[in-house]
């Protein structure tokens, strides 16, 4: 009987802790105190679109800015890996988590977080991914389609991160996302519906492949006149 009573008390305590954690998360989700000038402008309603921040070139240093301007963000865990570091005393082990966030409408971000536990590492990766969020220019760059709707990429992009090299090619409507799991997750949350992909090198490195995909999408924004470049190709 005493043993069963202790188990019951332990279960009740765990339920209370979980309930308290949900209350704290709910309160922190709706209460946000801005700490930067950009955050104050967003909280006051002077900035209502995240595209205004991207056009100004100001860095996003608060997660609350992204949560306020893009409330429909989705997140997906790409990888949970165990990493180790040798110290003077012993070998320290942590978990490295790679996460991608996006709204399936032209905004995507990739982040990585480390911690001794999985849940804090996921939270850290989500915060970093939201700070690294970018805007993507979609279009119809396939010569087989020319429908004019933003369903694929306007140009063929080629990037490399570490030893992972990828190529993204525009595809006509109805093809879908022809890619491996990592690139597919990033492209889906970015809002790309049709694309052909090619990868080479160390494609098992999920973090490098995800960062290379985001880098390729970000490179489109660096082209000032996409239509003029497309006409020359």
PDB file of C-alpha atoms in Angstrom:
ATOM      1  CA  UNK A   1       0.000   0.000   0.000  1.00  0.00           C
ATOM      2  CA  UNK A   2       2.687   2.601   0.796  1.00  0.00           C
ATOM      3  CA  UNK A   3       4.403   1.835  -2.492  1.00  0.00           C
ATOM      4  CA  UNK A   4       1.205   2.342  -4.487  1.00  0.00           C
ATOM      5  CA  UNK A   5       0.538   5.560  -2.575  1.00  0.00           C
ATOM      6  CA  UNK A   6       3.965   6.876  -3.518  1.00  0.00           C
ATOM      7  CA  UNK A   7       3.341   6.038  -7.162  1.00  0.00           C
ATOM      8  CA  UNK A   8      -0.008   7.835  -7.059  1.00  0.00           C
ATOM      9  CA  UNK A   9       1.589  10.917  -5.525  1.00  0.00           C
ATOM     10  CA  UNK A  10       4.324  10.825  -8.145  1.00  0.00           C
ATOM     11  CA  UNK A  11       1.792  10.660 -10.987  1.00  0.00           C
ATOM     12  CA  UNK A  12      -0.210  13.523  -9.479  1.00  0.00           C
ATOM     13  CA  UNK A  13       2.944  15.610  -9.150  1.00  0.00           C
ATOM     14  CA  UNK A  14       3.934  14.934 -12.772  1.00  0.00           C
ATOM     15  CA  UNK A  15       0.440  15.933 -13.937  1.00  0.00           C
ATOM     16  CA  UNK A  16       0.680  19.171 -11.975  1.00  0.00           C
ATOM     17  CA  UNK A  17       4.092  19.937 -13.430  1.00  0.00           C
ATOM     18  CA  UNK A  18       2.856  19.314 -16.970  1.00  0.00           C
ATOM     19  CA  UNK A  19      -0.178  21.517 -16.378  1.00  0.00           C
ATOM     20  CA  UNK A  20       2.013  24.274 -14.970  1.00  0.00           C
ATOM     21  CA  UNK A  21       4.355  24.016 -17.949  1.00  0.00           C
ATOM     22  CA  UNK A  22       1.426  24.337 -20.369  1.00  0.00           C
ATOM     23  CA  UNK A  23       0.200  27.410 -18.498  1.00  0.00           C
ATOM     24  CA  UNK A  24       3.648  29.001 -18.661  1.00  0.00           C
ATOM     25  CA  UNK A  25       3.968  28.247 -22.382  1.00  0.00           C
ATOM     26  CA  UNK A  26       0.503  29.665 -23.070  1.00  0.00           C
ATOM     27  CA  UNK A  27       1.247  32.813 -21.089  1.00  0.00           C
ATOM     28  CA  UNK A  28       4.607  33.316 -22.788  1.00  0.00           C
ATOM     29  CA  UNK A  29       2.997  32.782 -26.188  1.00  0.00           C
ATOM     30  CA  UNK A  30       0.524  35.638 -25.777  1.00  0.00           C
ATOM     31  CA  UNK A  31       2.672  37.984 -23.640  1.00  0.00           C
ATOM     32  CA  UNK A  32       5.694  39.394 -25.410  1.00  0.00           C
ATOM     33  CA  UNK A  33       7.791  42.317 -24.211  1.00  0.00           C
ATOM     34  CA  UNK A  34       9.849  43.764 -27.090  1.00  0.00           C
ATOM     35  CA  UNK A  35      13.488  44.566 -26.346  1.00  0.00           C
ATOM     36  CA  UNK A  36      14.581  46.152 -29.627  1.00  0.00           C
ATOM     37  CA  UNK A  37      13.407  49.173 -31.570  1.00  0.00           C
ATOM     38  CA  UNK A  38      12.120  46.946 -34.345  1.00  0.00           C
ATOM     39  CA  UNK A  39      10.149  44.888 -31.831  1.00  0.00           C
ATOM     40  CA  UNK A  40       8.557  48.038 -30.399  1.00  0.00           C
ATOM     41  CA  UNK A  41       7.421  49.110 -33.874  1.00  0.00           C
ATOM     42  CA  UNK A  42       5.859  45.694 -34.453  1.00  0.00           C
ATOM     43  CA  UNK A  43       4.126  45.621 -31.073  1.00  0.00           C
ATOM     44  CA  UNK A  44       2.717  49.112 -31.641  1.00  0.00           C
ATOM     45  CA  UNK A  45       1.298  48.083 -35.012  1.00  0.00           C
ATOM     46  CA  UNK A  46       3.466  50.415 -37.092  1.00  0.00           C
ATOM     47  CA  UNK A  47       4.918  47.440 -38.972  1.00  0.00           C
ATOM     48  CA  UNK A  48       2.200  45.040 -40.104  1.00  0.00           C
ATOM     49  CA  UNK A  49       4.033  43.022 -42.764  1.00  0.00           C
ATOM     50  CA  UNK A  50       7.314  41.153 -42.460  1.00  0.00           C
ATOM     51  CA  UNK A  51       8.194  42.162 -46.017  1.00  0.00           C
ATOM     52  CA  UNK A  52       8.748  45.698 -44.717  1.00  0.00           C
ATOM     53  CA  UNK A  53      11.482  44.354 -42.450  1.00  0.00           C
ATOM     54  CA  UNK A  54      13.135  42.428 -45.270  1.00  0.00           C
ATOM     55  CA  UNK A  55      13.092  45.469 -47.553  1.00  0.00           C
ATOM     56  CA  UNK A  56      14.666  47.645 -44.855  1.00  0.00           C
ATOM     57  CA  UNK A  57      17.506  45.172 -44.325  1.00  0.00           C
ATOM     58  CA  UNK A  58      17.205  45.167 -40.530  1.00  0.00           C
ATOM     59  CA  UNK A  59      18.064  41.887 -38.759  1.00  0.00           C
ATOM     60  CA  UNK A  60      15.398  40.074 -36.770  1.00  0.00           C
ATOM     61  CA  UNK A  61      16.711  39.546 -33.235  1.00  0.00           C
ATOM     62  CA  UNK A  62      13.452  38.646 -31.477  1.00  0.00           C
ATOM     63  CA  UNK A  63      11.291  35.594 -32.028  1.00  0.00           C
ATOM     64  CA  UNK A  64       8.195  37.560 -31.027  1.00  0.00           C
ATOM     65  CA  UNK A  65       8.493  39.654 -34.186  1.00  0.00           C
ATOM     66  CA  UNK A  66       8.092  36.588 -36.396  1.00  0.00           C
ATOM     67  CA  UNK A  67       5.310  35.160 -34.221  1.00  0.00           C
ATOM     68  CA  UNK A  68       3.379  38.438 -34.416  1.00  0.00           C
ATOM     69  CA  UNK A  69       3.741  38.959 -38.173  1.00  0.00           C
ATOM     70  CA  UNK A  70       3.521  35.304 -39.313  1.00  0.00           C
ATOM     71  CA  UNK A  71       1.195  33.488 -36.899  1.00  0.00           C
ATOM     72  CA  UNK A  72       0.687  30.547 -39.295  1.00  0.00           C
ATOM     73  CA  UNK A  73       4.236  29.218 -39.068  1.00  0.00           C
ATOM     74  CA  UNK A  74       4.733  25.457 -39.013  1.00  0.00           C
ATOM     75  CA  UNK A  75       7.821  23.665 -37.716  1.00  0.00           C
ATOM     76  CA  UNK A  76       9.284  20.261 -38.514  1.00  0.00           C
ATOM     77  CA  UNK A  77      12.193  18.416 -36.938  1.00  0.00           C
ATOM     78  CA  UNK A  78      14.597  17.172 -39.594  1.00  0.00           C
ATOM     79  CA  UNK A  79      17.215  15.474 -37.441  1.00  0.00           C
ATOM     80  CA  UNK A  80      18.023  14.592 -33.836  1.00  0.00           C
ATOM     81  CA  UNK A  81      21.676  13.583 -33.550  1.00  0.00           C
ATOM     82  CA  UNK A  82      23.901  12.806 -30.589  1.00  0.00           C
ATOM     83  CA  UNK A  83      27.161  14.776 -30.563  1.00  0.00           C
ATOM     84  CA  UNK A  84      30.084  14.473 -28.166  1.00  0.00           C
ATOM     85  CA  UNK A  85      32.905  16.749 -27.082  1.00  0.00           C
ATOM     86  CA  UNK A  86      36.006  15.598 -25.245  1.00  0.00           C
ATOM     87  CA  UNK A  87      36.892  17.743 -22.224  1.00  0.00           C
ATOM     88  CA  UNK A  88      39.677  17.562 -19.655  1.00  0.00           C
ATOM     89  CA  UNK A  89      37.598  15.484 -17.264  1.00  0.00           C
ATOM     90  CA  UNK A  90      35.332  13.349 -19.422  1.00  0.00           C
ATOM     91  CA  UNK A  91      33.331  13.165 -22.615  1.00  0.00           C
ATOM     92  CA  UNK A  92      30.312  15.484 -22.709  1.00  0.00           C
ATOM     93  CA  UNK A  93      27.298  14.430 -24.736  1.00  0.00           C
ATOM     94  CA  UNK A  94      24.618  16.686 -26.189  1.00  0.00           C
ATOM     95  CA  UNK A  95      21.771  16.441 -28.674  1.00  0.00           C
ATOM     96  CA  UNK A  96      21.872  18.450 -31.887  1.00  0.00           C
ATOM     97  CA  UNK A  97      18.479  19.139 -33.470  1.00  0.00           C
ATOM     98  CA  UNK A  98      17.882  20.557 -36.949  1.00  0.00           C
ATOM     99  CA  UNK A  99      14.495  22.245 -37.487  1.00  0.00           C
ATOM    100  CA  UNK A 100      12.809  23.970 -40.422  1.00  0.00           C
ATOM    101  CA  UNK A 101       9.946  26.475 -40.068  1.00  0.00           C
ATOM    102  CA  UNK A 102       7.713  27.943 -42.768  1.00  0.00           C
ATOM    103  CA  UNK A 103       4.230  29.146 -43.619  1.00  0.00           C
ATOM    104  CA  UNK A 104       3.910  27.409 -47.028  1.00  0.00           C
ATOM    105  CA  UNK A 105       3.504  30.865 -48.581  1.00  0.00           C
ATOM    106  CA  UNK A 106       7.011  32.077 -49.377  1.00  0.00           C
ATOM    107  CA  UNK A 107       8.714  32.178 -45.961  1.00  0.00           C
ATOM    108  CA  UNK A 108      11.110  29.558 -44.578  1.00  0.00           C
ATOM    109  CA  UNK A 109      13.939  29.293 -42.051  1.00  0.00           C
ATOM    110  CA  UNK A 110      16.386  26.619 -40.892  1.00  0.00           C
ATOM    111  CA  UNK A 111      17.949  26.445 -37.439  1.00  0.00           C
ATOM    112  CA  UNK A 112      20.022  24.107 -35.287  1.00  0.00           C
ATOM    113  CA  UNK A 113      20.094  23.846 -31.486  1.00  0.00           C
ATOM    114  CA  UNK A 114      22.127  21.882 -28.948  1.00  0.00           C
ATOM    115  CA  UNK A 115      21.358  20.866 -25.385  1.00  0.00           C
ATOM    116  CA  UNK A 116      21.814  17.987 -22.972  1.00  0.00           C
ATOM    117  CA  UNK A 117      18.100  17.176 -23.402  1.00  0.00           C
ATOM    118  CA  UNK A 118      16.057  16.843 -26.573  1.00  0.00           C
ATOM    119  CA  UNK A 119      13.142  19.159 -25.746  1.00  0.00           C
ATOM    120  CA  UNK A 120      15.280  22.242 -24.931  1.00  0.00           C
ATOM    121  CA  UNK A 121      17.359  21.561 -28.053  1.00  0.00           C
ATOM    122  CA  UNK A 122      14.195  21.556 -30.192  1.00  0.00           C
ATOM    123  CA  UNK A 123      13.017  24.833 -28.637  1.00  0.00           C
ATOM    124  CA  UNK A 124      16.414  26.437 -29.275  1.00  0.00           C
ATOM    125  CA  UNK A 125      16.433  25.243 -32.885  1.00  0.00           C
ATOM    126  CA  UNK A 126      12.929  26.625 -33.484  1.00  0.00           C
ATOM    127  CA  UNK A 127      13.920  30.027 -32.097  1.00  0.00           C
ATOM    128  CA  UNK A 128      17.033  30.161 -34.276  1.00  0.00           C
ATOM    129  CA  UNK A 129      15.065  29.037 -37.346  1.00  0.00           C
ATOM    130  CA  UNK A 130      12.540  31.832 -36.810  1.00  0.00           C
ATOM    131  CA  UNK A 131      15.351  34.372 -36.578  1.00  0.00           C
ATOM    132  CA  UNK A 132      16.845  32.997 -39.816  1.00  0.00           C
ATOM    133  CA  UNK A 133      13.557  33.177 -41.728  1.00  0.00           C
ATOM    134  CA  UNK A 134      13.727  34.540 -45.273  1.00  0.00           C
ATOM    135  CA  UNK A 135      11.286  35.563 -47.993  1.00  0.00           C
ATOM    136  CA  UNK A 136      11.282  33.698 -51.300  1.00  0.00           C
ATOM    137  CA  UNK A 137      10.419  34.883 -54.798  1.00  0.00           C
ATOM    138  CA  UNK A 138       8.284  32.258 -56.485  1.00  0.00           C
ATOM    139  CA  UNK A 139       7.350  32.222 -60.144  1.00  0.00           C
ATOM    140  CA  UNK A 140       7.019  30.054 -63.235  1.00  0.00           C
ATOM    141  CA  UNK A 141      10.483  29.525 -64.698  1.00  0.00           C
ATOM    142  CA  UNK A 142       9.804  26.302 -66.595  1.00  0.00           C
ATOM    143  CA  UNK A 143       9.862  26.536 -70.384  1.00  0.00           C
ATOM    144  CA  UNK A 144       7.331  23.676 -70.482  1.00  0.00           C
ATOM    145  CA  UNK A 145       4.698  25.609 -68.547  1.00  0.00           C
ATOM    146  CA  UNK A 146       4.747  29.435 -68.806  1.00  0.00           C
ATOM    147  CA  UNK A 147       1.463  29.647 -66.891  1.00  0.00           C
ATOM    148  CA  UNK A 148       2.535  32.750 -64.968  1.00  0.00           C
ATOM    149  CA  UNK A 149       1.440  31.477 -61.551  1.00  0.00           C
ATOM    150  CA  UNK A 150       3.907  31.346 -58.599  1.00  0.00           C
ATOM    151  CA  UNK A 151       4.115  27.578 -58.201  1.00  0.00           C
ATOM    152  CA  UNK A 152       7.844  26.971 -58.742  1.00  0.00           C
ATOM    153  CA  UNK A 153      11.157  28.833 -58.918  1.00  0.00           C
ATOM    154  CA  UNK A 154      11.797  31.546 -61.524  1.00  0.00           C
ATOM    155  CA  UNK A 155      15.373  30.369 -62.215  1.00  0.00           C
ATOM    156  CA  UNK A 156      17.670  27.384 -61.835  1.00  0.00           C
ATOM    157  CA  UNK A 157      19.756  27.780 -58.674  1.00  0.00           C
ATOM    158  CA  UNK A 158      22.951  25.954 -57.708  1.00  0.00           C
ATOM    159  CA  UNK A 159      24.557  26.206 -54.261  1.00  0.00           C
ATOM    160  CA  UNK A 160      26.995  24.370 -52.019  1.00  0.00           C
ATOM    161  CA  UNK A 161      27.338  24.188 -48.235  1.00  0.00           C
ATOM    162  CA  UNK A 162      30.239  22.154 -46.925  1.00  0.00           C
ATOM    163  CA  UNK A 163      30.496  19.071 -49.128  1.00  0.00           C
ATOM    164  CA  UNK A 164      26.783  19.071 -50.044  1.00  0.00           C
ATOM    165  CA  UNK A 165      25.938  20.516 -53.448  1.00  0.00           C
ATOM    166  CA  UNK A 166      22.385  20.893 -54.747  1.00  0.00           C
ATOM    167  CA  UNK A 167      20.644  22.175 -57.871  1.00  0.00           C
ATOM    168  CA  UNK A 168      17.029  23.378 -57.959  1.00  0.00           C
ATOM    169  CA  UNK A 169      15.310  23.511 -61.354  1.00  0.00           C
ATOM    170  CA  UNK A 170      11.845  24.931 -62.142  1.00  0.00           C
ATOM    171  CA  UNK A 171       9.254  22.320 -63.085  1.00  0.00           C
ATOM    172  CA  UNK A 172       5.864  22.602 -64.843  1.00  0.00           C
ATOM    173  CA  UNK A 173       2.618  22.376 -62.928  1.00  0.00           C
ATOM    174  CA  UNK A 174       1.619  18.920 -61.761  1.00  0.00           C
ATOM    175  CA  UNK A 175       5.131  17.510 -61.392  1.00  0.00           C
ATOM    176  CA  UNK A 176       5.333  18.052 -57.636  1.00  0.00           C
ATOM    177  CA  UNK A 177       8.487  18.194 -55.543  1.00  0.00           C
ATOM    178  CA  UNK A 178      10.985  15.687 -56.926  1.00  0.00           C
ATOM    179  CA  UNK A 179      13.471  15.639 -54.052  1.00  0.00           C
ATOM    180  CA  UNK A 180      14.777  13.656 -51.103  1.00  0.00           C
ATOM    181  CA  UNK A 181      13.193  13.964 -47.659  1.00  0.00           C
ATOM    182  CA  UNK A 182      15.332  16.848 -46.358  1.00  0.00           C
ATOM    183  CA  UNK A 183      14.976  19.091 -49.405  1.00  0.00           C
ATOM    184  CA  UNK A 184      11.303  18.143 -49.729  1.00  0.00           C
ATOM    185  CA  UNK A 185      10.564  19.307 -46.173  1.00  0.00           C
ATOM    186  CA  UNK A 186      12.276  22.673 -46.712  1.00  0.00           C
ATOM    187  CA  UNK A 187      10.653  23.267 -50.105  1.00  0.00           C
ATOM    188  CA  UNK A 188       7.169  22.275 -48.898  1.00  0.00           C
ATOM    189  CA  UNK A 189       7.268  24.675 -45.949  1.00  0.00           C
ATOM    190  CA  UNK A 190       8.644  27.357 -48.275  1.00  0.00           C
ATOM    191  CA  UNK A 191       5.577  27.095 -50.511  1.00  0.00           C
ATOM    192  CA  UNK A 192       7.217  25.537 -53.582  1.00  0.00           C
ATOM    193  CA  UNK A 193       4.801  23.138 -55.271  1.00  0.00           C
ATOM    194  CA  UNK A 194       6.717  21.942 -58.349  1.00  0.00           C
ATOM    195  CA  UNK A 195      10.502  21.600 -58.644  1.00  0.00           C
ATOM    196  CA  UNK A 196      13.210  19.244 -59.850  1.00  0.00           C
ATOM    197  CA  UNK A 197      16.243  18.766 -57.608  1.00  0.00           C
ATOM    198  CA  UNK A 198      19.709  17.264 -57.922  1.00  0.00           C
ATOM    199  CA  UNK A 199      22.201  16.676 -55.132  1.00  0.00           C
ATOM    200  CA  UNK A 200      25.713  15.354 -54.929  1.00  0.00           C
ATOM    201  CA  UNK A 201      28.491  15.095 -52.374  1.00  0.00           C
ATOM    202  CA  UNK A 202      27.761  14.181 -48.771  1.00  0.00           C
ATOM    203  CA  UNK A 203      23.977  14.167 -48.955  1.00  0.00           C
ATOM    204  CA  UNK A 204      23.685  12.246 -45.668  1.00  0.00           C
ATOM    205  CA  UNK A 205      24.522  15.454 -43.799  1.00  0.00           C
ATOM    206  CA  UNK A 206      20.980  16.692 -43.171  1.00  0.00           C
ATOM    207  CA  UNK A 207      22.017  20.059 -41.751  1.00  0.00           C
ATOM    208  CA  UNK A 208      24.230  20.954 -44.738  1.00  0.00           C
ATOM    209  CA  UNK A 209      21.561  19.863 -47.227  1.00  0.00           C
ATOM    210  CA  UNK A 210      18.889  21.917 -45.442  1.00  0.00           C
ATOM    211  CA  UNK A 211      21.143  24.987 -45.277  1.00  0.00           C
ATOM    212  CA  UNK A 212      22.094  24.568 -48.942  1.00  0.00           C
ATOM    213  CA  UNK A 213      18.403  24.463 -49.892  1.00  0.00           C
ATOM    214  CA  UNK A 214      17.702  27.647 -47.935  1.00  0.00           C
ATOM    215  CA  UNK A 215      20.791  29.283 -49.427  1.00  0.00           C
ATOM    216  CA  UNK A 216      19.589  28.471 -52.950  1.00  0.00           C
ATOM    217  CA  UNK A 217      16.161  29.965 -52.225  1.00  0.00           C
ATOM    218  CA  UNK A 218      17.751  33.044 -50.654  1.00  0.00           C
ATOM    219  CA  UNK A 219      20.021  33.570 -53.672  1.00  0.00           C
ATOM    220  CA  UNK A 220      16.958  34.333 -55.798  1.00  0.00           C
ATOM    221  CA  UNK A 221      16.321  37.450 -53.706  1.00  0.00           C
ATOM    222  CA  UNK A 222      19.828  38.736 -54.468  1.00  0.00           C
ATOM    223  CA  UNK A 223      18.936  38.986 -58.187  1.00  0.00           C
ATOM    224  CA  UNK A 224      17.487  42.466 -58.670  1.00  0.00           C
ATOM    225  CA  UNK A 225      15.662  41.871 -61.961  1.00  0.00           C
ATOM    226  CA  UNK A 226      14.662  38.220 -62.216  1.00  0.00           C
ATOM    227  CA  UNK A 227      12.675  38.703 -65.447  1.00  0.00           C
ATOM    228  CA  UNK A 228      15.650  40.292 -67.228  1.00  0.00           C
ATOM    229  CA  UNK A 229      17.989  37.493 -66.161  1.00  0.00           C
ATOM    230  CA  UNK A 230      15.412  34.907 -67.228  1.00  0.00           C
ATOM    231  CA  UNK A 231      15.159  36.524 -70.664  1.00  0.00           C
ATOM    232  CA  UNK A 232      18.923  36.214 -71.175  1.00  0.00           C
ATOM    233  CA  UNK A 233      18.943  32.478 -70.439  1.00  0.00           C
TER     234      UNK A 233
END
